[in-house]
Amino acid sequence: MFRKIFATAVAISVLGLSAPAFAQQADEPFVGPRIAVIGGWDRIDHDGENGSGFVYGGNAGYDVPIGNVRLAPEVEVTGSTQKSCFAETAGRRCERADRDFYAGGRIGYVVTPSVLLYGKAGYTNGRFTDRFSPATGSTAVTFDRRDNRSGFRLGAGVEYALTQKFFVTGEYRYSNYSADFSRNQIIGGVGFRF
């Protein structure tokens, strides 16, 4: 019984808070649904080895105003050109970053009507490929393995409103995955707010 009462109270509170927020959206900056195309520098570190490439993709979110604070759930899908190859005694091994899925949230603060500073955190799942090609005459076996690795992402950035609808972003983020994989990225983006 207590759970039903609690759930009802939470639902009423959310509806009560969201109604004024929706009414204010037309006048407030950095509010409502948004999408962006992103790209930038991507560096993968694993077991003392590293390599850089270009990351590309897109994200979407929904910003809710609470005074000058903005809260937003967001999702993102990216790919990467990062690939690192290393000579080994029996052949050559290459590691490559593939697609990455991210789901999390961000909290921002409206510094001016055109500038939003924000931080973000969430869950990320990256796919990494490990390929080994044996040297000529070697008895080693060729393998091509793809692994999905889960982890967390932390980041910080700035969003600048070019107009009421269009914006640009700059962001740094760090992701940490299982099996000692990590990545650092510096990202730029161009987006549209509905």
Backbone as ProteinMPNN parsed JSONL, in Angstrom:
{"seq_chain_A": "MFRKIFATAVAISVLGLSAPAFAQQADEPFVGPRIAVIGGWDRIDHDGENGSGFVYGGNAGYDVPIGNVRLAPEVEVTGSTQKSCFAETAGRRCERADRDFYAGGRIGYVVTPSVLLYGKAGYTNGRFTDRFSPATGSTAVTFDRRDNRSGFRLGAGVEYALTQKFFVTGEYRYSNYSADFSRNQIIGGVGFRF", "coords_chain_A": {"N_chain_A": [[0.832, -1.193, 0.0], [1.923, 1.247, 0.846], [3.86, 1.596, -1.106], [2.313, 2.084, -3.41], [1.084, 4.51, -2.757], [3.338, 6.126, -2.468], [4.409, 5.991, -5.089], [2.333, 7.225, -6.508], [2.422, 9.8, -5.397], [4.978, 10.626, -6.228], [4.586, 10.632, -9.019], [2.616, 12.648, -9.281], [4.064, 14.84, -8.317], [6.117, 15.016, -10.251], [4.606, 15.608, -12.543], [3.542, 18.037, -11.725], [5.85, 19.611, -11.516], [6.802, 19.527, -14.106], [4.903, 20.781, -15.721], [5.036, 23.705, -15.358], [7.62, 23.907, -16.317], [7.456, 23.179, -19.042], [5.829, 25.266, -19.924], [7.571, 27.382, -19.711], [9.465, 26.954, -21.61], [9.566, 28.277, -24.136], [10.651, 30.761, -23.592], [13.069, 30.33, -22.318], [16.586, 29.611, -22.568], [18.382, 26.732, -23.916], [16.618, 24.471, -23.568], [14.487, 21.624, -23.827], [14.058, 19.082, -26.485], [16.941, 17.835, -28.289], [19.321, 17.285, -30.936], [22.507, 16.183, -32.215], [25.362, 16.21, -34.384], [28.497, 14.756, -34.122], [32.123, 14.867, -33.802], [35.655, 14.101, -33.598], [38.806, 13.819, -31.781], [40.102, 10.662, -30.805], [41.404, 8.519, -28.434], [42.688, 5.415, -27.566], [43.631, 3.429, -24.831], [45.313, 0.563, -23.744], [46.608, -1.857, -21.722], [49.186, -0.674, -21.564], [49.629, -0.043, -24.211], [48.761, 2.161, -26.913], [46.678, 4.13, -29.131], [45.559, 6.465, -31.608], [42.689, 8.002, -33.231], [39.934, 9.022, -35.357], [36.847, 9.983, -34.086], [33.346, 9.647, -34.685], [29.855, 10.441, -35.02], [26.595, 10.599, -33.488], [24.327, 12.262, -31.198], [21.564, 12.517, -28.849], [19.285, 14.301, -26.761], [17.338, 15.53, -23.935], [16.639, 18.48, -22.487], [15.794, 19.724, -19.331], [14.562, 22.489, -17.544], [15.57, 23.867, -14.398], [15.42, 26.503, -12.787], [18.42, 28.146, -13.385], [19.704, 25.828, -13.889], [20.19, 22.897, -15.877], [18.899, 19.76, -16.544], [19.413, 16.637, -18.093], [18.584, 13.632, -19.746], [20.469, 11.544, -21.968], [21.51, 10.009, -25.081], [23.86, 8.231, -27.171], [25.568, 7.324, -30.185], [28.507, 6.165, -31.614], [31.273, 5.784, -33.937], [34.662, 4.755, -34.733], [37.87, 5.502, -36.129], [40.138, 4.536, -35.024], [43.065, 2.59, -34.85], [45.594, 0.321, -33.988], [48.67, -1.199, -34.591], [51.0, -3.827, -33.886], [54.209, -5.271, -33.962], [54.967, -8.659, -33.379], [56.724, -11.545, -32.074], [55.854, -13.86, -33.451], [54.329, -12.808, -35.458], [51.973, -10.292, -36.498], [49.973, -8.055, -34.664], [46.865, -6.41, -34.44], [44.887, -3.915, -32.957], [41.654, -2.549, -32.754], [39.235, 0.041, -32.434], [35.718, -0.098, -32.47], [32.279, 0.378, -32.826], [30.449, 2.414, -30.418], [28.195, 2.6, -27.754], [26.34, 4.839, -25.765], [24.649, 5.802, -22.798], [23.283, 8.091, -20.625], [23.408, 10.903, -18.422], [23.301, 14.489, -18.193], [24.281, 17.439, -16.426], [23.789, 20.835, -16.4], [24.712, 24.348, -16.388], [23.359, 27.504, -16.957], [25.257, 29.987, -18.024], [25.293, 32.365, -19.489], [22.696, 33.675, -21.668], [23.543, 32.498, -24.019], [25.469, 30.594, -23.421], [26.136, 27.459, -22.067], [27.456, 25.578, -19.509], [28.498, 22.263, -18.756], [28.443, 19.017, -17.124], [28.857, 15.463, -17.439], [27.767, 12.036, -17.046], [27.679, 8.464, -17.296], [26.673, 5.224, -18.649], [28.642, 3.203, -20.782], [29.215, 1.244, -23.723], [31.524, -0.379, -25.5], [32.81, -1.727, -28.569], [35.556, -3.73, -29.356], [38.118, -4.79, -31.538], [40.391, -7.411, -31.993], [43.022, -8.522, -33.833], [45.108, -11.02, -35.178], [47.831, -11.738, -37.255], [49.788, -14.254, -38.494], [53.374, -14.481, -38.989], [55.166, -15.177, -42.067], [55.787, -18.581, -42.524], [55.435, -19.111, -39.862], [54.055, -21.079, -37.174], [51.958, -20.146, -35.795], [48.507, -19.33, -35.125], [46.036, -17.672, -37.042], [43.816, -15.195, -35.795], [40.709, -13.503, -35.206], [39.099, -11.493, -33.218], [36.216, -10.165, -31.668], [35.173, -8.096, -29.08], [32.724, -6.998, -26.785], [32.757, -4.419, -24.5], [31.869, -3.201, -21.356], [31.401, -0.169, -19.432], [32.071, 2.982, -17.759], [31.403, 6.49, -18.326], [32.748, 9.763, -18.034], [32.475, 13.279, -18.325], [32.965, 16.701, -19.514], [31.84, 19.877, -20.703], [31.015, 22.55, -23.042], [28.233, 24.285, -24.317], [27.243, 26.288, -26.982], [24.927, 28.619, -28.008], [24.09, 29.364, -31.218], [21.878, 30.345, -32.531], [18.382, 30.47, -31.627], [17.673, 27.895, -32.242], [19.929, 26.49, -33.319], [23.121, 25.143, -32.368], [26.531, 24.854, -31.138], [29.005, 22.599, -29.822], [31.64, 21.823, -27.483], [33.702, 19.38, -26.058], [35.233, 17.364, -23.514], [35.881, 13.971, -22.748], [36.185, 11.03, -20.687], [36.426, 7.548, -20.793], [36.049, 4.388, -19.25], [36.604, 0.98, -19.523], [35.926, -2.589, -19.176], [38.559, -5.056, -18.632], [40.802, -3.435, -18.625], [40.69, -1.438, -20.617], [40.634, 1.87, -21.842], [39.557, 5.208, -22.758], [40.226, 8.443, -24.113], [38.719, 11.41, -25.208], [38.342, 14.248, -27.325], [35.88, 16.283, -28.348], [33.899, 17.847, -30.879], [30.823, 19.419, -31.838], [27.816, 19.921, -33.815], [24.555, 21.064, -33.54], [20.908, 20.78, -33.359], [18.087, 22.214, -31.892], [14.844, 21.375, -30.971]], "CA_chain_A": [[0.0, 0.0, 0.0], [2.811, 2.405, 0.937], [4.517, 1.757, -2.409], [1.367, 2.709, -4.35], [0.922, 5.914, -2.353], [4.595, 6.792, -2.787], [4.496, 6.1, -6.546], [1.354, 8.23, -6.921], [2.937, 11.109, -4.975], [6.083, 10.963, -7.114], [4.016, 10.954, -10.332], [1.967, 13.961, -9.193], [5.133, 15.834, -8.176], [6.783, 15.164, -11.542], [3.696, 16.321, -13.425], [3.439, 19.409, -11.226], [7.086, 20.331, -11.841], [7.034, 19.598, -15.542], [3.965, 21.7, -16.376], [5.635, 25.035, -15.497], [8.838, 23.837, -17.136], [7.054, 23.205, -20.436], [5.306, 26.593, -20.207], [8.675, 28.325, -19.766], [10.445, 26.566, -22.63], [9.675, 29.228, -25.233], [11.427, 31.92, -23.172], [14.333, 29.966, -21.689], [17.566, 28.971, -23.449], [18.866, 25.374, -23.608], [15.499, 23.687, -23.028], [13.761, 20.78, -24.766], [14.78, 18.024, -27.197], [18.051, 18.265, -29.143], [20.144, 16.268, -31.604], [23.773, 16.755, -32.67], [26.358, 15.411, -35.087], [29.746, 15.02, -33.405], [33.348, 14.28, -34.324], [36.839, 14.596, -32.905], [39.974, 12.976, -31.501], [39.796, 9.474, -29.993], [42.632, 7.789, -28.066], [42.446, 4.191, -26.806], [44.768, 2.901, -24.065], [45.088, -0.798, -23.258], [47.78, -2.654, -21.357], [50.41, 0.032, -21.895], [49.665, 0.299, -25.63], [47.737, 3.15, -27.223], [46.568, 4.582, -30.512], [44.566, 7.514, -31.795], [41.916, 8.003, -34.462], [38.853, 10.003, -35.457], [35.547, 9.471, -33.639], [32.254, 10.31, -35.387], [28.562, 9.881, -34.655], [25.537, 11.535, -33.145], [23.671, 12.079, -29.907], [20.265, 13.155, -28.645], [18.966, 14.492, -25.353], [16.184, 16.375, -23.615], [17.029, 19.337, -21.366], [14.71, 20.208, -18.475], [15.067, 23.603, -16.745], [15.269, 24.094, -12.979], [16.137, 27.765, -12.642], [19.509, 28.198, -14.364], [20.25, 24.474, -14.031], [19.568, 22.058, -16.894], [19.086, 18.316, -16.362], [19.076, 15.993, -19.36], [18.999, 12.298, -20.162], [20.967, 11.581, -23.34], [22.03, 8.773, -25.677], [24.832, 8.528, -28.225], [26.163, 6.224, -30.946], [29.686, 6.627, -32.352], [32.235, 4.861, -34.506], [36.011, 5.29, -34.613], [38.878, 5.018, -37.079], [41.336, 4.189, -34.254], [43.641, 1.264, -35.094], [46.999, 0.247, -33.597], [49.275, -2.487, -34.947], [52.253, -4.063, -33.187], [54.947, -6.461, -34.403], [55.246, -9.649, -32.343], [57.691, -12.56, -32.512], [55.267, -14.807, -34.399], [53.504, -12.153, -36.467], [51.537, -8.903, -36.311], [48.677, -7.944, -33.986], [46.219, -5.103, -34.586], [43.717, -3.637, -32.124], [40.856, -1.5, -33.367], [37.985, 0.415, -31.77], [34.571, -0.094, -33.38], [31.161, 1.21, -32.382], [30.294, 2.66, -28.982], [26.871, 3.066, -27.325], [26.379, 5.54, -24.48], [23.391, 6.289, -22.234], [23.591, 8.727, -19.351], [22.761, 12.175, -18.169], [24.191, 15.629, -17.998], [23.769, 18.551, -15.642], [24.417, 22.043, -16.907], [24.367, 25.636, -15.771], [23.286, 28.575, -17.946], [26.131, 31.078, -17.621], [24.662, 33.496, -20.183], [21.668, 33.106, -22.549], [24.168, 31.782, -25.137], [26.513, 29.659, -22.97], [25.787, 26.446, -21.068], [28.541, 24.699, -19.076], [27.874, 21.038, -18.262], [29.171, 17.795, -16.842], [28.042, 14.297, -17.795], [28.179, 10.723, -16.554], [26.764, 7.425, -17.733], [27.106, 3.88, -19.026], [29.099, 3.087, -22.159], [29.519, -0.103, -24.166], [32.336, -0.281, -26.71], [33.268, -2.962, -29.218], [36.968, -3.667, -29.718], [38.546, -5.916, -32.364], [41.786, -7.822, -31.836], [43.315, -9.395, -34.971], [46.502, -11.465, -35.239], [48.249, -12.352, -38.524], [51.107, -14.873, -38.274], [54.453, -14.21, -39.954], [55.387, -16.251, -43.035], [56.521, -19.71, -41.968], [55.116, -19.308, -38.449], [53.005, -22.067, -36.893], [50.905, -19.469, -35.028], [47.186, -19.369, -35.75], [45.357, -16.396, -37.257], [42.537, -15.04, -35.101], [40.01, -12.216, -35.341], [38.158, -11.558, -32.087], [35.512, -8.928, -31.318], [34.655, -8.128, -27.711], [31.971, -5.854, -26.282], [33.21, -4.118, -23.144], [31.046, -2.2, -20.68], [32.109, 0.691, -18.499], [31.433, 4.254, -17.427], [31.963, 7.676, -18.973], [32.657, 11.057, -17.366], [32.867, 14.318, -19.269], [32.608, 18.086, -19.25], [31.857, 20.614, -21.952], [30.303, 23.818, -23.172], [27.327, 24.403, -25.452], [27.075, 27.689, -27.35], [23.762, 28.804, -28.869], [24.284, 30.272, -32.347], [20.543, 30.937, -32.643], [17.498, 29.773, -30.688], [17.567, 26.49, -32.637], [21.197, 25.858, -33.667], [24.172, 25.299, -31.365], [27.774, 24.096, -31.288], [29.502, 22.101, -28.536], [33.001, 21.342, -27.327], [33.6, 18.487, -24.895], [36.243, 16.347, -23.211], [35.348, 12.879, -21.922], [37.015, 9.873, -20.358], [35.645, 6.321, -20.639], [36.803, 3.265, -18.702], [35.927, -0.276, -19.847], [36.486, -3.801, -18.567], [39.824, -5.588, -19.163], [41.823, -2.388, -18.67], [40.565, -0.559, -21.78], [40.141, 3.21, -21.523], [39.666, 6.125, -23.892], [40.101, 9.881, -23.925], [38.204, 12.009, -26.432], [38.028, 15.673, -27.417], [34.801, 16.224, -29.326], [33.142, 19.031, -31.272], [29.545, 19.038, -32.4], [26.861, 20.899, -34.335], [23.265, 20.486, -33.219], [19.632, 21.458, -33.574], [17.166, 22.083, -30.757], [13.467, 21.444, -31.466]], "C_chain_A": [[0.877, 1.258, 0.0], [3.481, 2.669, -0.412], [3.595, 2.448, -3.408], [1.184, 4.186, -4.032], [2.167, 6.706, -2.733], [4.726, 7.022, -4.293], [3.539, 7.166, -7.07], [1.856, 9.631, -6.583], [4.08, 11.56, -5.876], [5.552, 11.377, -8.487], [3.365, 12.327, -10.335], [3.009, 15.066, -9.094], [5.822, 16.093, -9.51], [5.903, 15.94, -12.507], [3.577, 17.783, -13.016], [4.663, 20.231, -11.562], [7.256, 20.508, -13.337], [6.097, 20.568, -16.242], [4.531, 23.11, -16.465], [6.874, 25.016, -16.381], [8.484, 23.908, -18.61], [6.541, 24.582, -20.829], [6.433, 27.6, -20.385], [9.619, 28.069, -20.937], [10.635, 27.612, -23.723], [10.584, 30.408, -24.878], [12.824, 31.57, -22.683], [15.289, 29.314, -22.68], [17.901, 27.555, -22.975], [17.784, 24.505, -22.961], [14.876, 22.863, -24.147], [14.637, 19.763, -25.474], [15.85, 18.598, -28.125], [18.725, 17.058, -29.78], [21.427, 16.955, -32.07], [24.589, 15.724, -33.428], [27.699, 15.774, -34.46], [30.933, 14.354, -34.098], [34.54, 14.833, -33.564], [37.913, 13.542, -32.722], [39.607, 11.871, -30.518], [41.104, 8.735, -29.707], [42.26, 6.608, -27.168], [43.74, 3.779, -26.109], [44.398, 1.511, -23.559], [46.416, -1.472, -22.961], [49.097, -1.989, -21.741], [50.565, 0.387, -23.355], [48.552, 1.295, -25.915], [47.75, 3.496, -28.699], [45.444, 5.581, -30.626], [43.862, 7.369, -33.13], [40.869, 9.089, -34.419], [37.552, 9.341, -35.012], [34.455, 10.295, -34.314], [30.932, 9.669, -34.961], [27.541, 10.952, -34.351], [24.972, 11.247, -31.775], [22.356, 12.832, -29.857], [20.007, 13.258, -27.153], [17.738, 15.368, -25.181], [16.507, 17.156, -22.347], [15.808, 19.895, -20.644], [15.256, 21.326, -17.591], [14.64, 23.542, -15.29], [16.05, 25.355, -12.611], [17.173, 27.878, -13.737], [20.165, 26.843, -14.592], [19.474, 23.735, -15.126], [19.927, 20.606, -16.625], [18.639, 17.623, -17.639], [19.51, 14.545, -19.424], [19.514, 12.402, -21.592], [21.503, 10.224, -23.768], [22.951, 9.166, -26.83], [25.302, 7.238, -28.884], [27.339, 6.8, -31.731], [30.45, 5.455, -32.957], [33.609, 5.501, -34.406], [36.919, 4.698, -35.678], [40.134, 4.525, -36.363], [41.779, 2.76, -34.549], [45.119, 1.317, -34.733], [47.528, -1.14, -33.92], [50.661, -2.599, -34.32], [52.899, -5.333, -33.738], [55.198, -7.361, -33.204], [56.168, -10.714, -32.934], [57.113, -13.454, -33.609], [54.424, -14.135, -35.479], [53.165, -10.713, -36.114], [50.142, -8.891, -35.697], [48.16, -6.528, -34.136], [45.004, -5.026, -33.675], [42.98, -2.456, -32.729], [39.613, -1.224, -32.528], [36.882, 0.44, -32.818], [33.5, 0.84, -32.82], [31.135, 1.36, -30.867], [28.879, 3.184, -28.729], [27.012, 3.71, -25.952], [24.968, 5.947, -24.082], [23.704, 6.865, -20.866], [22.823, 10.013, -19.174], [23.784, 13.272, -18.044], [23.488, 16.674, -17.142], [24.535, 19.789, -16.075], [23.98, 23.276, -16.154], [24.432, 26.718, -16.847], [24.087, 29.769, -17.43], [25.629, 32.395, -18.217], [23.567, 32.886, -21.059], [22.238, 32.327, -23.737], [25.135, 30.691, -24.712], [26.0, 28.754, -21.849], [27.042, 25.631, -20.768], [27.921, 23.443, -18.483], [28.902, 19.959, -17.935], [28.273, 16.623, -17.181], [28.624, 13.032, -17.189], [27.193, 9.688, -17.056], [27.457, 6.124, -18.063], [27.552, 3.893, -20.484], [29.451, 1.635, -22.476], [30.254, 0.0, -25.499], [32.695, -1.654, -27.258], [34.701, -2.756, -29.676], [37.338, -4.943, -30.474], [40.034, -6.158, -32.16], [42.075, -8.847, -32.936], [44.801, -9.74, -34.979], [46.758, -12.149, -36.575], [49.644, -12.938, -38.339], [52.112, -14.496, -39.365], [54.598, -15.407, -40.893], [56.248, -17.35, -42.416], [56.233, -19.978, -40.504], [54.017, -20.353, -38.288], [51.864, -21.459, -36.077], [49.613, -19.43, -35.838], [46.615, -17.953, -35.88], [44.098, -16.342, -36.406], [42.012, -13.621, -35.295], [38.9, -12.231, -34.295], [37.54, -10.19, -31.839], [34.913, -9.087, -29.927], [33.887, -6.85, -27.421], [32.365, -5.638, -24.828], [32.377, -2.986, -22.568], [31.884, -1.378, -19.718], [31.335, 1.957, -18.203], [32.133, 5.381, -18.169], [31.734, 8.893, -18.095], [33.105, 12.116, -18.368], [32.441, 15.697, -18.818], [32.693, 18.85, -20.557], [31.115, 21.924, -21.874], [29.433, 23.751, -24.423], [27.114, 25.891, -25.715], [25.929, 27.805, -28.346], [24.075, 29.82, -29.957], [23.002, 31.057, -32.625], [19.68, 30.222, -31.612], [17.44, 28.277, -30.982], [18.917, 25.791, -32.829], [22.264, 26.145, -32.618], [25.413, 24.513, -31.77], [28.234, 23.678, -29.895], [30.992, 21.773, -28.626], [33.05, 20.549, -26.034], [34.837, 17.608, -24.76], [35.541, 15.239, -22.441], [36.337, 11.725, -21.793], [36.089, 8.676, -20.162], [36.561, 5.207, -20.142], [35.986, 1.995, -18.894], [36.574, -1.446, -19.092], [37.782, -4.192, -19.271], [40.846, -4.496, -19.424], [41.842, -1.608, -19.981], [40.075, 0.799, -21.292], [40.279, 4.085, -22.755], [39.492, 7.558, -23.435], [39.652, 10.465, -25.257], [38.045, 13.518, -26.267], [37.107, 15.817, -28.617], [34.241, 17.613, -29.624], [31.836, 18.58, -31.897], [28.745, 20.233, -32.917], [25.486, 20.299, -34.147], [22.083, 21.382, -33.504], [18.731, 21.176, -32.388], [15.745, 22.305, -31.263], [12.606, 22.399, -30.662]], "O_chain_A": [[0.618, 2.208, -0.739], [3.652, 3.82, -0.813], [4.041, 3.305, -4.17], [1.134, 5.018, -4.938], [2.071, 7.817, -3.254], [5.106, 8.109, -4.728], [3.889, 7.925, -7.973], [1.73, 10.547, -7.395], [4.154, 12.73, -6.25], [6.016, 12.365, -9.056], [3.537, 13.093, -11.284], [2.859, 16.116, -9.718], [6.085, 17.242, -9.867], [6.383, 16.828, -13.211], [3.517, 18.667, -13.871], [4.548, 21.42, -11.861], [7.792, 21.52, -13.791], [6.467, 21.131, -17.272], [4.517, 23.687, -17.553], [7.152, 25.975, -17.102], [9.142, 24.625, -19.363], [6.786, 25.031, -21.948], [6.281, 28.57, -21.127], [10.487, 28.895, -21.219], [11.756, 27.815, -24.19], [11.215, 30.991, -25.759], [13.688, 32.446, -22.638], [14.858, 28.548, -23.542], [17.731, 27.219, -21.803], [18.019, 23.879, -21.928], [14.748, 23.334, -25.277], [15.806, 19.589, -25.128], [15.697, 19.689, -28.673], [18.702, 15.955, -29.234], [21.439, 18.165, -32.294], [24.518, 14.526, -33.154], [28.009, 16.952, -34.283], [30.774, 13.41, -34.872], [34.458, 15.9, -32.956], [37.934, 12.518, -33.405], [38.903, 12.1, -29.535], [41.827, 8.368, -30.633], [41.601, 6.778, -26.142], [44.811, 3.78, -26.717], [43.313, 1.304, -23.015], [47.249, -1.638, -23.852], [50.024, -2.662, -22.194], [51.532, 1.054, -23.723], [47.519, 1.285, -25.246], [48.703, 3.196, -29.419], [44.493, 5.558, -29.845], [44.357, 6.708, -34.043], [40.903, 9.97, -33.559], [37.196, 8.269, -35.501], [34.612, 11.502, -34.499], [30.897, 8.497, -34.586], [27.603, 12.063, -34.877], [25.11, 10.143, -31.247], [22.071, 13.674, -30.708], [20.451, 12.415, -26.375], [17.175, 15.878, -26.15], [16.632, 16.579, -21.267], [14.907, 20.463, -21.262], [16.294, 21.153, -16.952], [13.496, 23.21, -14.98], [17.199, 25.279, -12.178], [16.841, 27.722, -14.912], [21.082, 26.727, -15.404], [18.267, 23.92, -15.282], [21.1, 20.257, -16.494], [17.606, 17.975, -18.209], [20.678, 14.242, -19.184], [19.053, 13.252, -22.353], [21.895, 9.401, -22.94], [22.852, 10.258, -27.389], [25.419, 6.199, -28.235], [27.191, 7.802, -32.43], [30.296, 4.304, -32.548], [33.718, 6.669, -34.032], [36.759, 3.545, -36.08], [41.1, 4.135, -37.02], [40.973, 1.831, -34.505], [45.823, 2.248, -35.124], [46.909, -2.143, -33.565], [51.4, -1.619, -34.229], [52.226, -6.341, -33.953], [55.593, -6.89, -32.138], [56.364, -10.772, -34.148], [57.799, -13.77, -34.581], [53.86, -14.82, -36.331], [53.968, -10.004, -35.507], [49.247, -9.61, -36.14], [48.908, -5.562, -33.983], [44.193, -5.951, -33.624], [43.596, -1.483, -33.164], [39.011, -2.145, -31.977], [37.082, 0.94, -33.925], [33.795, 1.956, -32.394], [31.711, 0.557, -30.132], [28.421, 4.102, -29.409], [27.714, 3.194, -25.083], [24.181, 6.384, -24.921], [24.323, 6.199, -20.036], [21.728, 10.186, -19.71], [24.969, 13.027, -17.82], [22.262, 16.776, -17.139], [25.765, 19.796, -16.112], [23.016, 23.258, -15.389], [25.429, 26.837, -17.56], [23.655, 30.472, -16.517], [25.552, 33.411, -17.525], [23.517, 31.662, -21.181], [21.511, 31.579, -24.391], [25.589, 29.923, -25.559], [25.499, 29.224, -20.827], [27.631, 25.051, -21.681], [26.918, 23.534, -17.776], [30.045, 19.984, -18.393], [27.051, 16.769, -17.209], [29.809, 12.964, -16.864], [26.01, 9.983, -17.225], [28.645, 5.937, -17.801], [26.912, 4.523, -21.326], [29.922, 0.894, -21.613], [29.676, 0.415, -26.504], [32.86, -2.616, -26.508], [35.029, -1.746, -30.3], [36.923, -6.039, -30.098], [40.833, -5.221, -32.156], [41.456, -9.911, -32.976], [45.65, -8.865, -34.809], [46.002, -13.03, -36.985], [50.589, -12.201, -38.057], [51.742, -14.228, -40.508], [54.2, -16.521, -40.551], [57.309, -17.076, -41.854], [56.724, -20.96, -39.948], [53.154, -20.498, -39.154], [50.918, -22.156, -35.71], [49.627, -19.49, -37.068], [46.7, -17.147, -34.954], [43.382, -17.338, -36.302], [42.772, -12.678, -35.517], [37.884, -12.903, -34.469], [38.242, -9.18, -31.802], [34.239, -10.073, -29.632], [34.333, -5.755, -27.762], [32.313, -6.565, -24.02], [32.198, -1.946, -23.202], [32.932, -1.82, -19.249], [30.116, 2.014, -18.366], [33.285, 5.258, -18.584], [30.674, 9.047, -17.489], [34.01, 11.876, -19.168], [31.666, 15.852, -17.875], [33.507, 18.526, -21.422], [30.654, 22.352, -20.816], [29.849, 23.226, -25.456], [26.839, 26.66, -24.794], [25.95, 27.171, -29.4], [24.299, 30.996, -29.669], [23.031, 32.254, -32.911], [20.196, 29.447, -30.806], [17.186, 27.477, -30.082], [19.032, 24.603, -32.527], [22.315, 27.235, -32.05], [25.358, 23.629, -32.624], [27.893, 24.324, -28.904], [31.522, 21.485, -29.699], [32.506, 20.984, -25.019], [35.415, 17.166, -25.753], [34.704, 15.513, -21.581], [37.185, 11.487, -22.653], [35.087, 8.771, -19.453], [37.711, 5.102, -20.568], [34.826, 1.926, -18.488], [37.621, -1.3, -18.462], [38.067, -3.719, -20.371], [41.664, -4.611, -20.337], [42.904, -1.161, -20.414], [39.201, 0.872, -20.428], [41.019, 3.756, -23.682], [38.733, 7.856, -22.514], [40.144, 10.065, -26.312], [37.661, 14.001, -25.202], [37.486, 15.52, -29.75], [34.124, 18.45, -28.729], [31.752, 17.474, -32.431], [28.961, 21.378, -32.521], [25.25, 19.157, -34.54], [22.222, 22.559, -33.837], [18.625, 20.037, -31.934], [15.469, 23.313, -31.912], [11.423, 22.563, -30.959]]}, "name": "protein", "num_of_chains": 1, "seq": "MFRKIFATAVAISVLGLSAPAFAQQADEPFVGPRIAVIGGWDRIDHDGENGSGFVYGGNAGYDVPIGNVRLAPEVEVTGSTQKSCFAETAGRRCERADRDFYAGGRIGYVVTPSVLLYGKAGYTNGRFTDRFSPATGSTAVTFDRRDNRSGFRLGAGVEYALTQKFFVTGEYRYSNYSADFSRNQIIGGVGFRF"}
